[in-house]
């Protein structure tokens, strides 16, 4: 299947951090045709292996399957759902969003509500309504009614946004962080139909809660090199200073030089930059101070694993909907596959 089609399937699937099963099943199905072996480990990371020749480096490619979302915390006696956030999100993006409560039985359509602005006091209207003052309305009449609808404490809640292809090269949808990376992971493995080194394509869990799956998966896989496929925010919207980021959507994959958890190993950066230049792939360099990726955790696993990140520029990450360039996705996969092919020249 095409990269765009896979992105659509992955974006529309739900995998709020800690509840990645729907995405995991999809990943198994989509990775299977290109893998020699596929397993789901004990924490439910997906590991697809393409076996290489003996005595060649082993590379772990990681894309996280989870997305930021909400989780039911309490059910009020009037049938409203109070919630916690699963992953980092600005409280300002939550109010009035359409969401889906993912119960064991069904997906319940819902909206994030608040006390009506009409009756808020002057000073209340000026401040951000914190998430603990918001609630999810499923149209239940009471706590008993909500329970009868199948809701229980701990149920995940995902944003209700459908993928749509729009503009010349862009798509709008939810959870591009990191389903875009998942789609690139599949495409990379597809393009690596012949490779000398062993490639482990891993869909990781709970990245948004602290890079958790990447740590245990990297320990198990024990690769020589780690490469995270993730997204990064962009500065190509009004009000962003060049100092804060120069990354733009549609200008190619961004290579992380530093982020809050990683200074990329110089050899990794050289390997990726050389591959891009030699193949005429436009790329961007990124030095962010906020946010990190699975690469940070992989690099500190066991006795240390040189790791880096190919980041796909995506607008409005960690919010209900974002934009991404399909061309950037294609170039990210191309870069990852070409880099893996020549890994022996570097490691
Ligand atoms: Zn991410």
PDB file of N, CA, C and O and ligand atoms in Angstrom, residues 63-64 66-68 176-179 181 207-208 211 229-232 292-294 317-318, ligand 1:
ATOM      1  N   UNK A  63       9.630   4.003  15.702  1.00  0.00           N
ATOM      2  CA  UNK A  63       8.570   5.008  15.543  1.00  0.00           C
ATOM      3  C   UNK A  63       7.539   4.690  16.619  1.00  0.00           C
ATOM      4  O   UNK A  63       7.170   3.526  16.793  1.00  0.00           O
ATOM      5  N   UNK A  64       7.095   5.717  17.348  1.00  0.00           N
ATOM      6  CA  UNK A  64       6.178   5.386  18.443  1.00  0.00           C
ATOM      7  C   UNK A  64       4.730   5.319  17.968  1.00  0.00           C
ATOM      8  O   UNK A  64       4.292   6.094  17.118  1.00  0.00           O
ATOM      9  N   UNK A  66       2.030   5.391  20.036  1.00  0.00           N
ATOM     10  CA  UNK A  66       1.055   6.101  20.870  1.00  0.00           C
ATOM     11  C   UNK A  66       0.851   7.545  20.427  1.00  0.00           C
ATOM     12  O   UNK A  66       1.675   8.115  19.715  1.00  0.00           O
ATOM     13  N   UNK A  67      -0.259   8.107  20.838  1.00  0.00           N
ATOM     14  CA  UNK A  67      -0.589   9.504  20.568  1.00  0.00           C
ATOM     15  C   UNK A  67      -1.032  10.162  21.882  1.00  0.00           C
ATOM     16  O   UNK A  67      -1.451   9.468  22.820  1.00  0.00           O
ATOM     17  N   UNK A  68      -0.928  11.491  21.929  1.00  0.00           N
ATOM     18  CA  UNK A  68      -1.430  12.192  23.120  1.00  0.00           C
ATOM     19  C   UNK A  68      -2.962  12.127  23.119  1.00  0.00           C
ATOM     20  O   UNK A  68      -3.592  12.140  22.076  1.00  0.00           O
ATOM     21  N   UNK A 176      -0.488  12.657  13.882  1.00  0.00           N
ATOM     22  CA  UNK A 176       0.677  12.533  12.991  1.00  0.00           C
ATOM     23  C   UNK A 176       1.940  12.307  13.829  1.00  0.00           C
ATOM     24  O   UNK A 176       2.914  11.760  13.348  1.00  0.00           O
ATOM     25  N   UNK A 177       1.882  12.751  15.096  1.00  0.00           N
ATOM     26  CA  UNK A 177       2.914  12.434  16.097  1.00  0.00           C
ATOM     27  C   UNK A 177       2.465  11.158  16.808  1.00  0.00           C
ATOM     28  O   UNK A 177       1.667  11.229  17.734  1.00  0.00           O
ATOM     29  N   UNK A 178       2.849   9.986  16.413  1.00  0.00           N
ATOM     30  CA  UNK A 178       3.884   9.746  15.458  1.00  0.00           C
ATOM     31  C   UNK A 178       3.444   8.729  14.396  1.00  0.00           C
ATOM     32  O   UNK A 178       4.211   7.897  13.974  1.00  0.00           O
ATOM     33  N   UNK A 179       2.193   8.804  13.984  1.00  0.00           N
ATOM     34  CA  UNK A 179       1.785   7.879  12.912  1.00  0.00           C
ATOM     35  C   UNK A 179       2.509   8.203  11.621  1.00  0.00           C
ATOM     36  O   UNK A 179       2.673   7.316  10.766  1.00  0.00           O
ATOM     37  N   UNK A 181       5.652   8.898  11.527  1.00  0.00           N
ATOM     38  CA  UNK A 181       6.857   8.092  11.687  1.00  0.00           C
ATOM     39  C   UNK A 181       6.575   6.613  11.462  1.00  0.00           C
ATOM     40  O   UNK A 181       7.388   5.892  10.878  1.00  0.00           O
ATOM     41  N   UNK A 207       5.719   6.433  24.248  1.00  0.00           N
ATOM     42  CA  UNK A 207       6.773   7.451  24.065  1.00  0.00           C
ATOM     43  C   UNK A 207       6.366   8.746  24.727  1.00  0.00           C
ATOM     44  O   UNK A 207       7.173   9.423  25.359  1.00  0.00           O
ATOM     45  N   UNK A 208       5.086   9.086  24.570  1.00  0.00           N
ATOM     46  CA  UNK A 208       4.598  10.373  25.078  1.00  0.00           C
ATOM     47  C   UNK A 208       4.602  10.440  26.607  1.00  0.00           C
ATOM     48  O   UNK A 208       4.438  11.498  27.187  1.00  0.00           O
ATOM     49  N   UNK A 211       9.199   7.928  26.820  1.00  0.00           N
ATOM     50  CA  UNK A 211      10.062   7.095  25.964  1.00  0.00           C
ATOM     51  C   UNK A 211      10.190   5.667  26.504  1.00  0.00           C
ATOM     52  O   UNK A 211      11.260   5.069  26.468  1.00  0.00           O
ATOM     53  N   UNK A 229      12.304   7.641  14.060  1.00  0.00           N
ATOM     54  CA  UNK A 229      11.546   8.312  13.001  1.00  0.00           C
ATOM     55  C   UNK A 229      10.384   8.994  13.702  1.00  0.00           C
ATOM     56  O   UNK A 229       9.473   8.331  14.197  1.00  0.00           O
ATOM     57  N   UNK A 230      10.462  10.304  13.800  1.00  0.00           N
ATOM     58  CA  UNK A 230       9.439  11.014  14.571  1.00  0.00           C
ATOM     59  C   UNK A 230       9.101  12.316  13.855  1.00  0.00           C
ATOM     60  O   UNK A 230       9.574  12.564  12.752  1.00  0.00           O
ATOM     61  N   UNK A 231       8.278  13.137  14.486  1.00  0.00           N
ATOM     62  CA  UNK A 231       7.917  14.420  13.884  1.00  0.00           C
ATOM     63  C   UNK A 231       8.512  15.547  14.720  1.00  0.00           C
ATOM     64  O   UNK A 231       8.935  15.343  15.852  1.00  0.00           O
ATOM     65  N   UNK A 232       8.534  16.725  14.135  1.00  0.00           N
ATOM     66  CA  UNK A 232       8.954  17.902  14.893  1.00  0.00           C
ATOM     67  C   UNK A 232       8.059  19.079  14.533  1.00  0.00           C
ATOM     68  O   UNK A 232       7.501  19.120  13.435  1.00  0.00           O
ATOM     69  N   UNK A 292      11.871  15.652  23.025  1.00  0.00           N
ATOM     70  CA  UNK A 292      12.887  14.697  22.606  1.00  0.00           C
ATOM     71  C   UNK A 292      12.193  13.491  21.969  1.00  0.00           C
ATOM     72  O   UNK A 292      10.972  13.511  21.792  1.00  0.00           O
ATOM     73  N   UNK A 293      12.959  12.493  21.592  1.00  0.00           N
ATOM     74  CA  UNK A 293      12.384  11.336  20.897  1.00  0.00           C
ATOM     75  C   UNK A 293      12.953  10.038  21.475  1.00  0.00           C
ATOM     76  O   UNK A 293      13.837  10.054  22.328  1.00  0.00           O
ATOM     77  N   UNK A 294      12.474   8.934  20.915  1.00  0.00           N
ATOM     78  CA  UNK A 294      12.969   7.611  21.303  1.00  0.00           C
ATOM     79  C   UNK A 294      14.488   7.491  21.157  1.00  0.00           C
ATOM     80  O   UNK A 294      15.105   6.647  21.815  1.00  0.00           O
ATOM     81  N   UNK A 317       1.624  19.830  16.311  1.00  0.00           N
ATOM     82  CA  UNK A 317       1.693  18.553  17.030  1.00  0.00           C
ATOM     83  C   UNK A 317       1.253  18.759  18.477  1.00  0.00           C
ATOM     84  O   UNK A 317       1.258  19.869  18.982  1.00  0.00           O
ATOM     85  N   UNK A 318       0.870  17.692  19.115  1.00  0.00           N
ATOM     86  CA  UNK A 318       0.339  17.717  20.488  1.00  0.00           C
ATOM     87  C   UNK A 318      -0.926  18.567  20.590  1.00  0.00           C
ATOM     88  O   UNK A 318      -1.165  19.260  21.586  1.00  0.00           O
TER      89      UNK A 318
HETATM   90 ZN1  LIG B   1       6.577  11.938  18.766  1.00  0.00          ZN
END
